Tab-separated table of C-alpha atoms and ligand atoms in Angstrom:
chain	number	residue	atom	x	y	z
A	1	MET	CA	10.600	14.871	17.670
A	2	THR	CA	13.793	12.349	16.065
A	3	ASP	CA	14.122	9.998	19.047
A	4	THR	CA	16.741	6.794	18.736
A	5	ARG	CA	16.759	6.096	22.060
A	6	SER	CA	15.668	3.285	24.190
A	7	ARG	CA	12.285	1.934	25.807
A	8	GLU	CA	11.583	4.966	27.867
A	9	GLY	CA	12.378	6.873	24.618
A	10	SER	CA	9.418	5.165	22.936
A	11	VAL	CA	6.699	4.506	26.315
A	12	THR	CA	7.718	8.234	26.193
A	13	VAL	CA	6.605	9.163	22.944
A	14	VAL	CA	3.817	7.265	22.766
A	15	GLY	CA	2.626	8.323	26.231
A	16	ARG	CA	2.648	12.351	25.499
A	17	LEU	CA	0.821	11.119	22.071
A	18	ARG	CA	-1.378	9.793	23.527
A	19	ALA	CA	-2.163	12.082	26.187
A	20	ALA	CA	-2.261	15.040	23.847
A	21	HIS	CA	-5.065	13.080	21.007
A	22	GLY	CA	-6.816	12.595	24.668
A	23	THR	CA	-7.966	16.361	24.575
A	24	GLY	CA	-9.165	16.763	21.702
A	25	ILE	CA	-7.132	18.704	19.277
A	26	THR	CA	-7.203	16.550	17.112
A	27	ARG	CA	-10.324	16.409	16.544
A	28	PRO	CA	-11.606	19.377	14.750
A	29	LEU	CA	-12.011	19.375	11.270
A	30	SER	CA	-10.010	23.003	10.556
A	31	TRP	CA	-7.127	21.335	12.666
A	32	ARG	CA	-6.740	18.343	10.318
A	33	LEU	CA	-7.296	20.552	6.469
A	34	ALA	CA	-3.943	22.685	8.871
A	35	GLN	CA	-1.720	19.360	8.606
A	36	LEU	CA	-2.467	17.955	5.953
A	37	GLU	CA	-1.601	21.640	3.578
A	38	ALA	CA	1.372	21.820	6.354
A	39	MET	CA	2.427	18.324	3.924
A	40	GLY	CA	2.149	20.013	1.138
A	41	ARG	CA	4.210	23.318	2.026
A	42	LEU	CA	6.874	20.548	3.593
A	43	LEU	CA	6.736	19.530	0.223
A	44	ASP	CA	6.406	22.307	-1.698
A	45	GLU	CA	9.609	23.437	-0.256
A	46	ASN	CA	12.248	21.469	0.724
A	47	GLY	CA	11.125	19.245	-2.322
A	48	ALA	CA	14.996	19.501	-3.722
A	49	GLU	CA	16.356	18.926	-0.627
A	50	LEU	CA	13.330	15.767	-0.608
A	51	GLU	CA	14.925	15.182	-4.573
A	52	GLU	CA	18.834	15.185	-3.588
A	53	ALA	CA	17.184	12.206	0.071
A	54	LEU	CA	16.490	9.430	-2.544
A	55	ARG	CA	18.716	9.853	-4.583
A	56	ALA	CA	21.143	9.238	-2.080
A	57	ASP	CA	19.234	6.618	-0.825
A	58	MET	CA	18.211	5.082	-3.626
A	59	GLY	CA	20.593	6.025	-6.841
A	60	ARG	CA	16.911	7.661	-9.443
A	61	PRO	CA	16.294	9.682	-10.820
A	62	GLY	CA	15.044	12.940	-9.060
A	63	ILE	CA	12.355	13.622	-11.910
A	64	GLU	CA	11.310	9.516	-11.017
A	65	SER	CA	11.247	10.639	-7.323
A	66	PHE	CA	8.566	13.190	-8.356
A	67	ILE	CA	6.404	11.107	-10.315
A	68	ALA	CA	6.432	8.111	-8.818
A	69	GLU	CA	7.197	9.779	-4.812
A	70	ILE	CA	6.633	13.978	-4.151
A	71	SER	CA	3.322	14.257	-7.087
A	72	PHE	CA	1.736	11.232	-6.263
A	73	VAL	CA	1.210	12.335	-1.606
A	74	ARG	CA	0.782	15.976	-3.291
A	75	ALA	CA	-1.950	14.217	-5.591
A	76	GLU	CA	-3.444	11.987	-2.648
A	77	LEU	CA	-3.770	15.448	-0.685
A	78	SER	CA	-5.873	17.331	-2.373
A	79	HIS	CA	-7.643	14.730	-3.403
A	80	THR	CA	-8.636	14.936	0.597
A	81	ARG	CA	-8.793	18.483	1.753
A	82	ARG	CA	-11.335	18.741	-1.370
A	83	HIS	CA	-12.843	15.819	-0.247
A	84	LEU	CA	-12.762	15.578	3.892
A	85	ALA	CA	-15.424	16.659	5.202
A	86	ARG	CA	-18.163	14.980	2.891
A	87	TRP	CA	-16.665	11.324	4.416
A	88	LEU	CA	-16.464	12.847	7.819
A	89	ARG	CA	-20.116	13.300	7.537
A	90	PRO	CA	-22.372	11.267	10.298
A	91	ARG	CA	-24.517	8.363	7.277
A	92	ARG	CA	-27.328	8.019	8.844
A	93	VAL	CA	-29.022	4.347	8.268
A	94	PRO	CA	-32.711	3.122	8.042
A	95	VAL	CA	-34.945	2.264	11.771
A	96	PRO	CA	-36.679	-1.243	11.517
A	97	ALA	CA	-39.819	-1.265	12.435
A	98	VAL	CA	-39.399	-2.558	15.607
A	99	ALA	CA	-37.284	0.136	16.829
A	100	LEU	CA	-39.639	3.318	15.775
A	101	PRO	CA	-39.911	5.380	16.667
A	102	GLY	CA	-35.983	7.052	15.783
A	103	THR	CA	-32.961	7.863	14.604
A	104	ALA	CA	-29.535	6.299	13.540
A	105	ARG	CA	-26.183	7.012	11.815
A	106	THR	CA	-22.637	5.913	11.696
A	107	VAL	CA	-19.925	8.256	12.966
A	108	LEU	CA	-15.702	8.001	12.915
A	109	GLU	CA	-14.566	8.144	15.459
A	110	PRO	CA	-10.092	8.220	15.396
A	111	LEU	CA	-8.635	5.863	17.246
A	112	GLY	CA	-6.089	7.917	19.190
A	113	VAL	CA	-2.615	7.279	18.331
A	114	VAL	CA	-1.359	5.024	15.455
A	115	LEU	CA	2.148	3.552	14.631
A	116	VAL	CA	3.066	4.188	10.842
A	117	MET	CA	6.002	1.997	9.643
A	118	ALA	CA	7.705	1.795	6.417
A	119	PRO	CA	10.132	0.144	4.007
A	120	TRP	CA	13.167	2.022	2.534
A	121	ASN	CA	11.284	1.534	-1.685
A	122	TYR	CA	9.553	4.306	-1.898
A	123	PRO	CA	10.886	5.653	2.008
A	124	LEU	CA	9.381	8.896	2.323
A	125	LEU	CA	5.708	8.241	-0.282
A	126	LEU	CA	4.969	5.202	2.059
A	127	CYS	CA	6.232	7.119	4.764
A	128	LEU	CA	3.454	10.124	4.604
A	129	SER	CA	0.783	8.296	2.476
A	130	PRO	CA	-0.816	6.327	5.139
A	131	MET	CA	0.307	9.256	7.573
A	132	LEU	CA	-1.574	12.050	5.516
A	133	GLY	CA	-4.598	9.634	6.467
A	134	ALA	CA	-3.682	8.934	10.415
A	135	LEU	CA	-4.329	12.667	10.442
A	136	ALA	CA	-6.802	13.589	8.443
A	137	ALA	CA	-8.376	10.931	10.734
A	138	GLY	CA	-7.723	12.783	14.080
A	139	ASN	CA	-5.539	11.165	15.029
A	140	CYS	CA	-1.698	11.605	16.542
A	141	VAL	CA	0.945	9.376	14.701
A	142	VAL	CA	4.188	8.164	15.557
A	143	LEU	CA	6.015	7.565	12.052
A	144	LYS	CA	9.136	4.703	12.258
A	145	PRO	CA	11.121	5.381	8.459
A	146	SER	CA	13.135	2.504	7.505
A	147	GLU	CA	17.142	2.787	8.990
A	148	LEU	CA	17.828	1.211	4.703
A	149	ALA	CA	16.814	4.617	3.510
A	150	PRO	CA	18.717	6.939	5.245
A	151	ASN	CA	18.850	10.276	4.027
A	152	THR	CA	15.017	10.238	3.746
A	153	SER	CA	14.384	9.119	6.914
A	154	ALA	CA	17.423	12.137	8.913
A	155	ALA	CA	14.946	14.657	5.942
A	156	LEU	CA	11.386	13.604	7.459
A	157	ALA	CA	12.643	13.426	10.810
A	158	ARG	CA	14.065	17.251	10.573
A	159	LEU	CA	11.064	18.327	8.629
A	160	ILE	CA	8.089	17.357	9.957
A	161	PRO	CA	8.803	18.711	13.309
A	162	ARG	CA	9.133	22.509	11.715
A	163	TYR	CA	5.772	21.597	10.345
A	164	LEU	CA	3.247	19.773	11.523
A	165	ASP	CA	2.134	19.545	14.504
A	166	GLU	CA	4.632	18.478	16.488
A	167	ARG	CA	1.975	17.437	20.043
A	168	ALA	CA	0.826	15.045	17.814
A	169	VAL	CA	3.257	13.776	15.762
A	170	ALA	CA	6.916	12.219	16.211
A	171	VAL	CA	9.310	10.896	13.998
A	172	VAL	CA	11.114	7.858	15.805
A	173	GLU	CA	14.102	6.653	13.553
A	174	GLY	CA	15.961	3.479	13.884
A	175	GLY	CA	16.122	0.261	12.040
A	176	SER	CA	14.729	-3.392	14.016
A	177	SER	CA	15.451	-3.098	17.840
A	178	VAL	CA	14.083	0.251	18.021
A	179	ALA	CA	10.532	-0.908	15.821
A	180	ALA	CA	10.560	-3.728	17.774
A	181	GLU	CA	10.931	-1.605	21.316
A	182	LEU	CA	7.796	1.082	19.729
A	183	LEU	CA	5.851	-2.712	19.079
A	184	GLU	CA	5.504	-3.695	22.116
A	185	GLN	CA	4.172	-0.745	22.777
A	186	ARG	CA	0.164	0.089	23.129
A	187	PHE	CA	-1.228	1.339	19.466
A	188	ASP	CA	-4.988	2.084	18.481
A	189	SER	CA	-3.745	1.590	14.547
A	190	ILE	CA	-0.781	0.142	13.343
A	191	PHE	CA	-0.139	0.594	9.563
A	192	TYR	CA	2.190	-1.790	8.007
A	193	THR	CA	4.616	-1.716	5.065
A	194	GLY	CA	6.911	-4.450	3.825
A	195	SER	CA	8.058	-7.610	3.478
A	196	GLY	CA	5.305	-10.700	5.173
A	197	ARG	CA	8.952	-11.430	7.162
A	198	VAL	CA	7.976	-9.171	9.280
A	199	GLY	CA	4.209	-8.121	8.977
A	200	ARG	CA	4.423	-11.289	10.807
A	201	LEU	CA	6.453	-9.479	13.890
A	202	VAL	CA	4.198	-7.012	13.523
A	203	LEU	CA	1.170	-9.595	13.317
A	204	GLU	CA	2.283	-10.928	17.022
A	205	ALA	CA	2.991	-8.409	19.189
A	206	ALA	CA	-0.484	-6.504	17.521
A	207	ALA	CA	-2.258	-9.085	19.362
A	208	ARG	CA	-1.208	-8.541	22.823
A	209	HIS	CA	-2.545	-5.938	22.840
A	210	LEU	CA	-5.273	-6.444	20.350
A	211	THR	CA	-4.315	-3.669	18.182
A	212	PRO	CA	-5.601	-3.574	15.075
A	213	VAL	CA	-3.135	-3.793	11.531
A	214	THR	CA	-3.085	-2.589	8.339
A	215	LEU	CA	-0.056	-5.169	6.481
A	216	GLU	CA	0.604	-3.092	3.537
A	217	LEU	CA	2.521	-6.730	1.331
A	218	GLY	CA	4.085	-7.927	-1.619
A	219	GLY	CA	4.884	-10.285	-3.215
A	220	LYS	CA	5.088	-11.735	-7.127
A	221	SER	CA	2.920	-9.849	-9.100
A	222	PRO	CA	1.850	-11.908	-12.613
A	223	ALA	CA	1.456	-10.342	-15.926
A	224	TYR	CA	0.499	-12.284	-18.440
A	225	VAL	CA	0.404	-11.414	-22.110
A	226	ASP	CA	-1.675	-13.442	-24.733
A	227	ASP	CA	-1.759	-12.579	-29.157
A	228	THR	CA	-4.608	-9.807	-28.550
A	229	VAL	CA	-2.172	-7.139	-28.102
A	230	ASP	CA	0.065	-4.799	-29.567
A	231	LEU	CA	3.541	-6.610	-28.723
A	232	ARG	CA	5.191	-2.714	-28.905
A	233	ALA	CA	3.341	-1.053	-26.669
A	234	VAL	CA	3.186	-3.879	-24.035
A	235	ALA	CA	7.252	-4.195	-24.135
A	236	ARG	CA	6.713	-0.252	-23.215
A	237	ARG	CA	4.587	-0.667	-20.151
A	238	LEU	CA	5.999	-3.787	-18.909
A	239	ALA	CA	9.924	-2.302	-19.360
A	240	TRP	CA	9.148	1.022	-18.085
A	241	SER	CA	6.749	-0.479	-15.257
A	242	LYS	CA	9.743	-3.307	-13.873
A	243	TYR	CA	12.384	-0.820	-14.219
A	244	ILE	CA	11.283	2.545	-12.514
A	245	ASN	CA	13.120	2.426	-9.173
A	246	ALA	CA	15.386	-0.556	-10.623
A	247	GLY	CA	12.231	-3.438	-9.711
A	248	GLN	CA	12.413	-2.079	-6.048
A	249	THR	CA	8.244	-1.294	-6.647
A	250	CYS	CA	5.763	-3.861	-4.219
A	251	VAL	CA	3.918	-3.575	-7.713
A	252	ALA	CA	6.402	-4.415	-10.372
A	253	PRO	CA	4.979	-7.037	-12.450
A	254	ASP	CA	7.270	-9.937	-11.198
A	255	TYR	CA	7.414	-12.228	-13.688
A	256	VAL	CA	5.563	-12.571	-17.609
A	257	LEU	CA	3.630	-15.895	-18.278
A	258	ALA	CA	3.156	-15.666	-22.024
A	259	THR	CA	1.378	-17.866	-24.985
A	260	PRO	CA	3.716	-20.072	-26.985
A	261	ALA	CA	2.096	-17.682	-30.175
A	262	VAL	CA	3.739	-14.827	-28.091
A	263	ALA	CA	7.260	-15.138	-26.155
A	264	ASP	CA	10.228	-14.377	-28.239
A	265	ARG	CA	8.601	-11.861	-29.593
A	266	LEU	CA	7.632	-9.987	-26.399
A	267	VAL	CA	11.132	-10.814	-25.279
A	268	GLU	CA	12.219	-8.620	-28.407
A	269	ARG	CA	10.039	-6.251	-27.694
A	270	LEU	CA	10.911	-6.421	-24.876
A	271	ALA	CA	14.983	-5.534	-25.736
A	272	GLU	CA	14.429	-2.854	-28.025
A	273	ALA	CA	11.642	-1.145	-25.328
A	274	VAL	CA	14.771	-1.048	-22.614
A	275	ARG	CA	16.667	0.412	-25.889
A	276	ASP	CA	14.471	3.281	-26.108
A	277	LEU	CA	14.197	4.205	-22.671
A	278	TYR	CA	17.823	3.433	-21.204
A	279	GLY	CA	19.780	3.207	-24.437
A	280	PRO	CA	22.383	0.886	-25.279
A	281	ASP	CA	23.737	1.215	-21.971
A	282	PRO	CA	21.475	1.319	-18.956
A	283	ALA	CA	25.371	1.761	-16.638
A	284	SER	CA	25.333	5.642	-18.637
A	285	SER	CA	21.818	6.460	-18.410
A	286	ALA	CA	20.411	8.895	-15.769
A	287	ASP	CA	17.679	8.245	-16.110
A	288	TYR	CA	18.195	4.636	-14.418
A	289	GLY	CA	18.728	3.618	-10.755
A	290	ARG	CA	20.762	1.234	-8.032
A	291	ILE	CA	20.087	-1.490	-5.830
A	292	ILE	CA	19.445	-0.219	-2.046
A	293	ASN	CA	22.327	-1.487	-0.988
A	294	ASP	CA	25.365	-4.463	-1.175
A	295	GLN	CA	22.708	-7.715	0.633
A	296	HIS	CA	20.458	-6.395	-2.373
A	297	PHE	CA	22.567	-6.712	-4.785
A	298	ASP	CA	23.805	-9.928	-3.717
A	299	ARG	CA	20.821	-11.025	-4.008
A	300	LEU	CA	20.580	-10.429	-7.293
A	301	VAL	CA	22.374	-11.627	-8.425
A	302	GLY	CA	22.955	-14.354	-6.557
A	303	LEU	CA	19.496	-14.937	-8.131
A	304	LEU	CA	20.987	-14.207	-12.042
A	305	GLY	CA	23.489	-16.846	-11.991
A	306	GLU	CA	21.290	-19.560	-11.390
A	307	GLU	CA	20.173	-18.806	-14.699
A	308	SER	CA	21.352	-19.537	-17.841
A	309	PRO	CA	22.158	-16.299	-20.523
A	310	ALA	CA	19.361	-13.282	-20.483
A	311	ALA	CA	17.937	-12.496	-23.087
A	312	VAL	CA	18.699	-8.668	-22.492
A	313	GLY	CA	20.865	-7.185	-19.282
A	314	GLY	CA	22.875	-9.184	-16.746
A	315	GLU	CA	25.415	-7.684	-16.348
A	316	SER	CA	25.971	-6.174	-13.081
A	317	ASP	CA	29.054	-3.308	-11.113
A	318	ARG	CA	28.587	-4.802	-7.575
A	319	GLY	CA	30.537	-1.146	-7.431
A	320	SER	CA	28.140	1.091	-8.586
A	321	ARG	CA	24.961	-1.732	-7.336
A	322	TYR	CA	24.484	-1.539	-11.267
A	323	ILE	CA	22.329	-4.763	-11.889
A	324	ALA	CA	21.196	-3.835	-15.876
A	325	PRO	CA	18.055	-4.441	-16.770
A	326	THR	CA	17.482	-8.204	-17.451
A	327	VAL	CA	14.943	-10.521	-19.334
A	328	LEU	CA	14.907	-13.593	-19.100
A	329	ALA	CA	13.908	-16.367	-21.611
A	330	ASP	CA	12.967	-18.544	-20.370
A	331	VAL	CA	12.428	-19.660	-16.980
A	332	ALA	CA	11.494	-22.948	-15.738
A	333	ARG	CA	8.215	-22.945	-13.052
A	334	ASP	CA	10.677	-24.644	-10.024
A	335	SER	CA	13.390	-22.409	-10.576
A	336	ALA	CA	15.064	-19.847	-8.125
A	337	VAL	CA	13.965	-16.571	-9.421
A	338	MET	CA	9.830	-18.809	-9.979
A	339	ARG	CA	10.271	-19.493	-5.762
A	340	GLU	CA	10.509	-15.559	-4.729
A	341	GLU	CA	9.614	-12.713	-4.656
A	342	ILE	CA	12.539	-11.093	-7.246
A	343	PHE	CA	11.937	-7.136	-5.591
A	344	GLY	CA	15.105	-5.937	-8.665
A	345	PRO	CA	15.316	-5.663	-12.309
A	346	ILE	CA	15.373	-9.106	-13.509
A	347	LEU	CA	11.587	-9.352	-15.999
A	348	PRO	CA	11.451	-14.004	-16.205
A	349	VAL	CA	9.143	-15.013	-19.941
A	350	VAL	CA	7.852	-18.400	-18.194
A	351	ARG	CA	5.827	-20.148	-21.437
A	352	VAL	CA	2.085	-21.697	-20.619
A	353	THR	CA	0.984	-22.678	-23.160
A	354	GLY	CA	-3.065	-20.731	-22.833
A	355	LEU	CA	-5.277	-18.933	-20.829
A	356	GLU	CA	-6.061	-22.404	-18.863
A	357	ASP	CA	-2.311	-23.081	-17.666
A	358	ALA	CA	-1.747	-18.811	-17.031
A	359	ILE	CA	-4.964	-19.059	-14.869
A	360	GLU	CA	-3.761	-22.349	-13.390
A	361	PHE	CA	-0.564	-21.563	-12.392
A	362	VAL	CA	-1.327	-18.108	-11.054
A	363	ALA	CA	-5.197	-19.178	-8.841
A	364	ALA	CA	-2.356	-21.800	-6.837
A	365	ARG	CA	0.530	-19.974	-5.407
A	366	ASP	CA	-0.083	-16.480	-3.199
A	367	LYS	CA	-2.450	-14.371	-3.927
A	368	PRO	CA	-0.515	-11.439	-5.402
A	369	LEU	CA	-0.511	-7.409	-4.665
A	370	ALA	CA	-1.395	-7.266	-8.807
A	371	LEU	CA	-2.472	-9.275	-11.189
A	372	TYR	CA	-1.533	-7.106	-14.874
A	373	VAL	CA	-3.966	-8.356	-17.574
A	374	TYR	CA	-2.667	-7.668	-20.999
A	375	THR	CA	-5.348	-9.055	-23.386
A	376	GLU	CA	-7.794	-7.552	-25.946
A	377	ASP	CA	-9.863	-10.897	-25.292
A	378	THR	CA	-12.662	-9.732	-23.095
A	379	ALA	CA	-14.148	-13.223	-23.173
A	380	ALA	CA	-10.885	-14.287	-21.771
A	381	ARG	CA	-10.810	-11.151	-19.227
A	382	ARG	CA	-13.889	-11.630	-17.064
A	383	GLN	CA	-11.805	-15.603	-16.603
A	384	TRP	CA	-8.919	-13.335	-15.760
A	385	LEU	CA	-11.218	-12.094	-13.618
A	386	ARG	CA	-13.591	-14.822	-12.042
A	387	ARG	CA	-11.164	-17.257	-11.621
A	388	THR	CA	-8.090	-15.283	-9.321
A	389	SER	CA	-7.956	-13.354	-6.242
A	390	SER	CA	-5.265	-10.274	-5.814
A	391	GLY	CA	-4.861	-7.401	-4.233
A	392	GLY	CA	-5.471	-5.656	-7.786
A	393	ILE	CA	-6.272	-6.662	-11.430
A	394	VAL	CA	-5.354	-4.694	-14.493
A	395	PHE	CA	-6.223	-4.641	-18.020
A	396	ASP	CA	-3.424	-4.038	-20.279
A	397	ALA	CA	-1.312	-1.576	-18.032
A	398	SER	CA	0.439	-1.957	-15.141
A	399	ILE	CA	1.387	-0.459	-11.224
A	400	VAL	CA	-0.743	3.228	-12.239
A	401	HIS	CA	-4.156	2.067	-10.137
A	402	LEU	CA	-2.015	3.350	-7.920
A	403	ALA	CA	-2.945	6.990	-9.515
A	404	VAL	CA	-6.825	5.645	-9.400
A	405	PRO	CA	-7.509	8.290	-5.238
A	406	GLY	CA	-10.525	5.585	-5.764
A	407	LEU	CA	-9.581	2.681	-5.914
A	408	PRO	CA	-8.236	1.133	-2.290
A	409	PHE	CA	-5.005	-0.027	-2.731
A	410	GLY	CA	-3.843	-3.509	-0.410
A	411	GLY	CA	-3.377	-7.329	-0.991
A	412	VAL	CA	-4.718	-10.361	0.037
A	413	GLY	CA	-3.978	-13.420	1.833
A	414	ALA	CA	-0.320	-13.891	1.646
A	415	SER	CA	0.369	-9.847	-0.170
A	416	GLY	CA	-1.648	-8.401	3.083
A	417	THR	CA	-4.519	-6.810	4.756
A	418	GLY	CA	-6.673	-4.025	4.734
A	419	SER	CA	-6.113	-1.036	1.794
A	420	TYR	CA	-5.950	2.476	1.975
A	421	HIS	CA	-5.501	5.369	-0.745
A	422	GLY	CA	-8.131	8.179	-1.449
A	423	GLU	CA	-11.402	7.996	0.938
A	424	ARG	CA	-10.436	4.708	2.623
A	425	SER	CA	-6.997	6.510	4.278
A	426	VAL	CA	-9.840	7.820	6.610
A	427	THR	CA	-11.885	4.970	7.487
A	428	VAL	CA	-8.532	2.960	7.687
A	429	PHE	CA	-7.796	5.196	10.800
A	430	SER	CA	-11.202	5.332	11.832
A	431	HIS	CA	-13.917	3.268	14.024
A	432	ARG	CA	-17.679	4.231	12.178
A	433	LYS	CA	-18.752	4.450	15.204
A	434	ALA	CA	-22.982	3.135	15.927
A	435	VAL	CA	-25.595	5.933	16.871
A	436	LEU	CA	-29.018	4.630	18.198
A	437	VAL	CA	-31.575	7.929	18.988
A	438	LYS	CA	-34.577	6.154	21.159
A	439	PRO	CA	-37.024	9.263	22.915
A	440	LEU	CA	-37.893	7.684	25.914
A	441	ARG	CA	-42.253	8.191	24.866
A	442	PRO	CA	-42.953	6.871	23.588
A	443	GLU	CA	-42.490	3.286	24.955
A	444	THR	CA	-42.997	0.700	21.823
A	445	LEU	CA	-40.007	-0.809	23.483
A	446	ALA	CA	-42.731	-2.537	26.163
A	447	LEU	CA	-44.271	-4.938	23.865
A	448	LEU	CA	-41.108	-6.935	23.906
A	449	MET	CA	-40.932	-6.752	27.454
A	450	PRO	CA	-42.503	-9.004	29.549
A	451	PRO	CA	-45.513	-10.585	30.799
A	452	PHE	CA	-45.231	-12.259	27.510
A	453	THR	CA	-49.389	-13.075	27.606
A	454	PRO	CA	-50.602	-15.096	25.314
A	455	ARG	CA	-51.906	-12.099	22.856
A	456	ARG	CA	-48.712	-9.858	22.920
A	457	THR	CA	-46.502	-13.520	22.317
A	458	ALA	CA	-48.852	-13.573	19.208
A	459	LEU	CA	-48.301	-10.137	18.160
A	460	ILE	CA	-44.852	-10.180	18.573
A	461	ARG	CA	-44.285	-12.901	16.774
A	462	ARG	CA	-46.423	-11.329	14.210
A	463	LEU	CA	-44.000	-7.688	14.173
A	464	LEU	CA	-40.935	-9.238	14.187
A	465	ARG	CA	-41.741	-12.231	11.596
A	466	ARG	CA	-42.245	-8.954	8.776
B	501	NAD	P1	12.448	-2.862	5.739
B	501	NAD	O1	13.508	-3.789	5.687
B	501	NAD	O2	12.549	-1.247	5.424
B	501	NAD	O3	11.517	-3.173	6.463
B	501	NAD	C1	9.941	-2.314	6.457
B	501	NAD	C2	9.912	-1.594	7.794
B	501	NAD	O4	10.257	-3.620	8.822
B	501	NAD	C3	11.209	-1.246	8.232
B	501	NAD	O5	10.495	0.014	9.192
B	501	NAD	C4	12.068	-1.534	9.611
B	501	NAD	O6	12.819	-0.708	10.508
B	501	NAD	C5	10.973	-2.592	9.858
B	501	NAD	N1	11.543	-3.651	11.115
B	501	NAD	C6	13.260	-5.086	9.747
B	501	NAD	N2	13.025	-6.308	11.134
B	501	NAD	C7	12.209	-5.028	11.847
B	501	NAD	C8	12.077	-5.916	12.919
B	501	NAD	N3	12.282	-7.317	13.279
B	501	NAD	N4	11.042	-6.175	13.635
B	501	NAD	C9	10.443	-5.313	13.928
B	501	NAD	N5	10.439	-4.615	12.436
B	501	NAD	C10	11.576	-4.252	11.976
B	501	NAD	O7	11.331	-3.388	4.379
B	501	NAD	P2	11.490	-4.332	3.001
B	501	NAD	O8	11.181	-5.445	4.218
B	501	NAD	O9	12.943	-4.629	3.253
B	501	NAD	O10	10.098	-4.314	2.130
B	501	NAD	C11	10.795	-4.509	1.380
B	501	NAD	C12	8.868	-5.627	0.538
B	501	NAD	O11	8.332	-4.818	0.799
B	501	NAD	C13	8.897	-6.526	-0.773
B	501	NAD	O12	8.395	-7.141	-0.215
B	501	NAD	C14	7.046	-4.972	-1.263
B	501	NAD	O13	6.938	-5.825	-2.311
B	501	NAD	C15	7.273	-5.091	-0.157
B	501	NAD	N6	6.318	-3.057	0.046
B	501	NAD	C16	4.805	-3.403	0.046
B	501	NAD	C17	4.002	-2.436	-0.701
B	501	NAD	C18	3.266	-2.088	-0.533
B	501	NAD	O14	2.491	-1.418	-0.531
B	501	NAD	N7	2.327	-2.725	-0.533
B	501	NAD	C19	4.900	-1.322	-0.613
B	501	NAD	C20	6.239	-0.667	-0.421
B	501	NAD	C21	7.001	-2.571	-0.239
């Protein structure tokens, strides 16, 4: 169902799903697997329409949408379908002497009605990926896609009710006022992806109902490059991961920290990499995307205006919201481009004196969502691993950790709280309930009950000391 109407709309939707959840329809494994299978069919049968909606919203090539969104959700679906029964199995827990005889286990139970709020930058992936976890965990879901990707939002609102169980899933389209209305409702879990500014509003709203929240936020994800690596290969990986989706990727390398021995050569290699990927004129490349809207375009051009001429790119065109893949060769540490998440195709290179300076630079700032360390020096790798905190750390690559379902994906501190992907996508929407079965006979608990005679006291002290 699609709902863009009043608060009554939100109240009705949540109430309806809560009632449906209460009937137990979402509990059976067969129902959950059927929803995952149906989501797969939704993608298979409407791939062209979805790619077109993504192209209209993001101005990016269809194959990029296929790689970064559609195939990604497909992979998560098949991984989850393959392993779900095992993940849901109760887990035996050892019982200490004091509770013997008895058996203990944990069981996963669905939380109830989940709100998924998604941003515009990967508007299909960031709706369906959390949603498939919530359904696999046996929840009902209210999905709020981003209003800044209206074509994808409309396609999801039209297709989801055709494929998924309408009793348990609702799509509510709209902007911040609709989101705010939704947030007044009591959910059993809120999964929010987007900026820290709205993340704070989500937390405040959730606090009123004591609702658990997962925040998938962003921030500045650094890349570090030293002189032990093949700079041509590194530059290609950096350029690809930075300029995919025109830099509007939460885990894109935001800036590069380069040691003196490599900084100039790295900039040259980045220029070559941009030419290799997008040709001499990226504006005419069918493989290069555009900026989401005028407001973000103006923000990015404003950041560029603060810098001396770009070493690579720097051109822009407001009419088509084109900003060239850009490299800034020597950026001051306190410049505007280093004070906020860039979220666009501008790659500043900041010069550091060496490993120590680079680690201190990162450790002194907000904990990033991702940290990319390009070095073959194992001692340096160890230092990065031990002395910095980030949602994830990747050695010699960028962004591809998202494609490993066994790796939890999420931030820490300012880059978010909670994680998902693979099994985590199910547990994040579940309560792990403690279950103990303690037979009435023999009554071993009598030992712990008064009257505490000297003999019993001595026995208890001996038993519980073990
Ligand atoms: P956005 O503007 O689309 O907002 C995200 C959601 O919040 C939308 O559904 C929107 O309707 C809602 N919203 C906006 N204003 C609101 C308000 N006042 N009250 C309630 N809801 C409101 O997206 P965005 O925030 O611009 O997203 C970009 C940010 O998201 C970047 O910081 C990026 O790094 C981060 N991000 C993180 C991940 C991740 O997986 N960690 C993924 C993508 C993007």
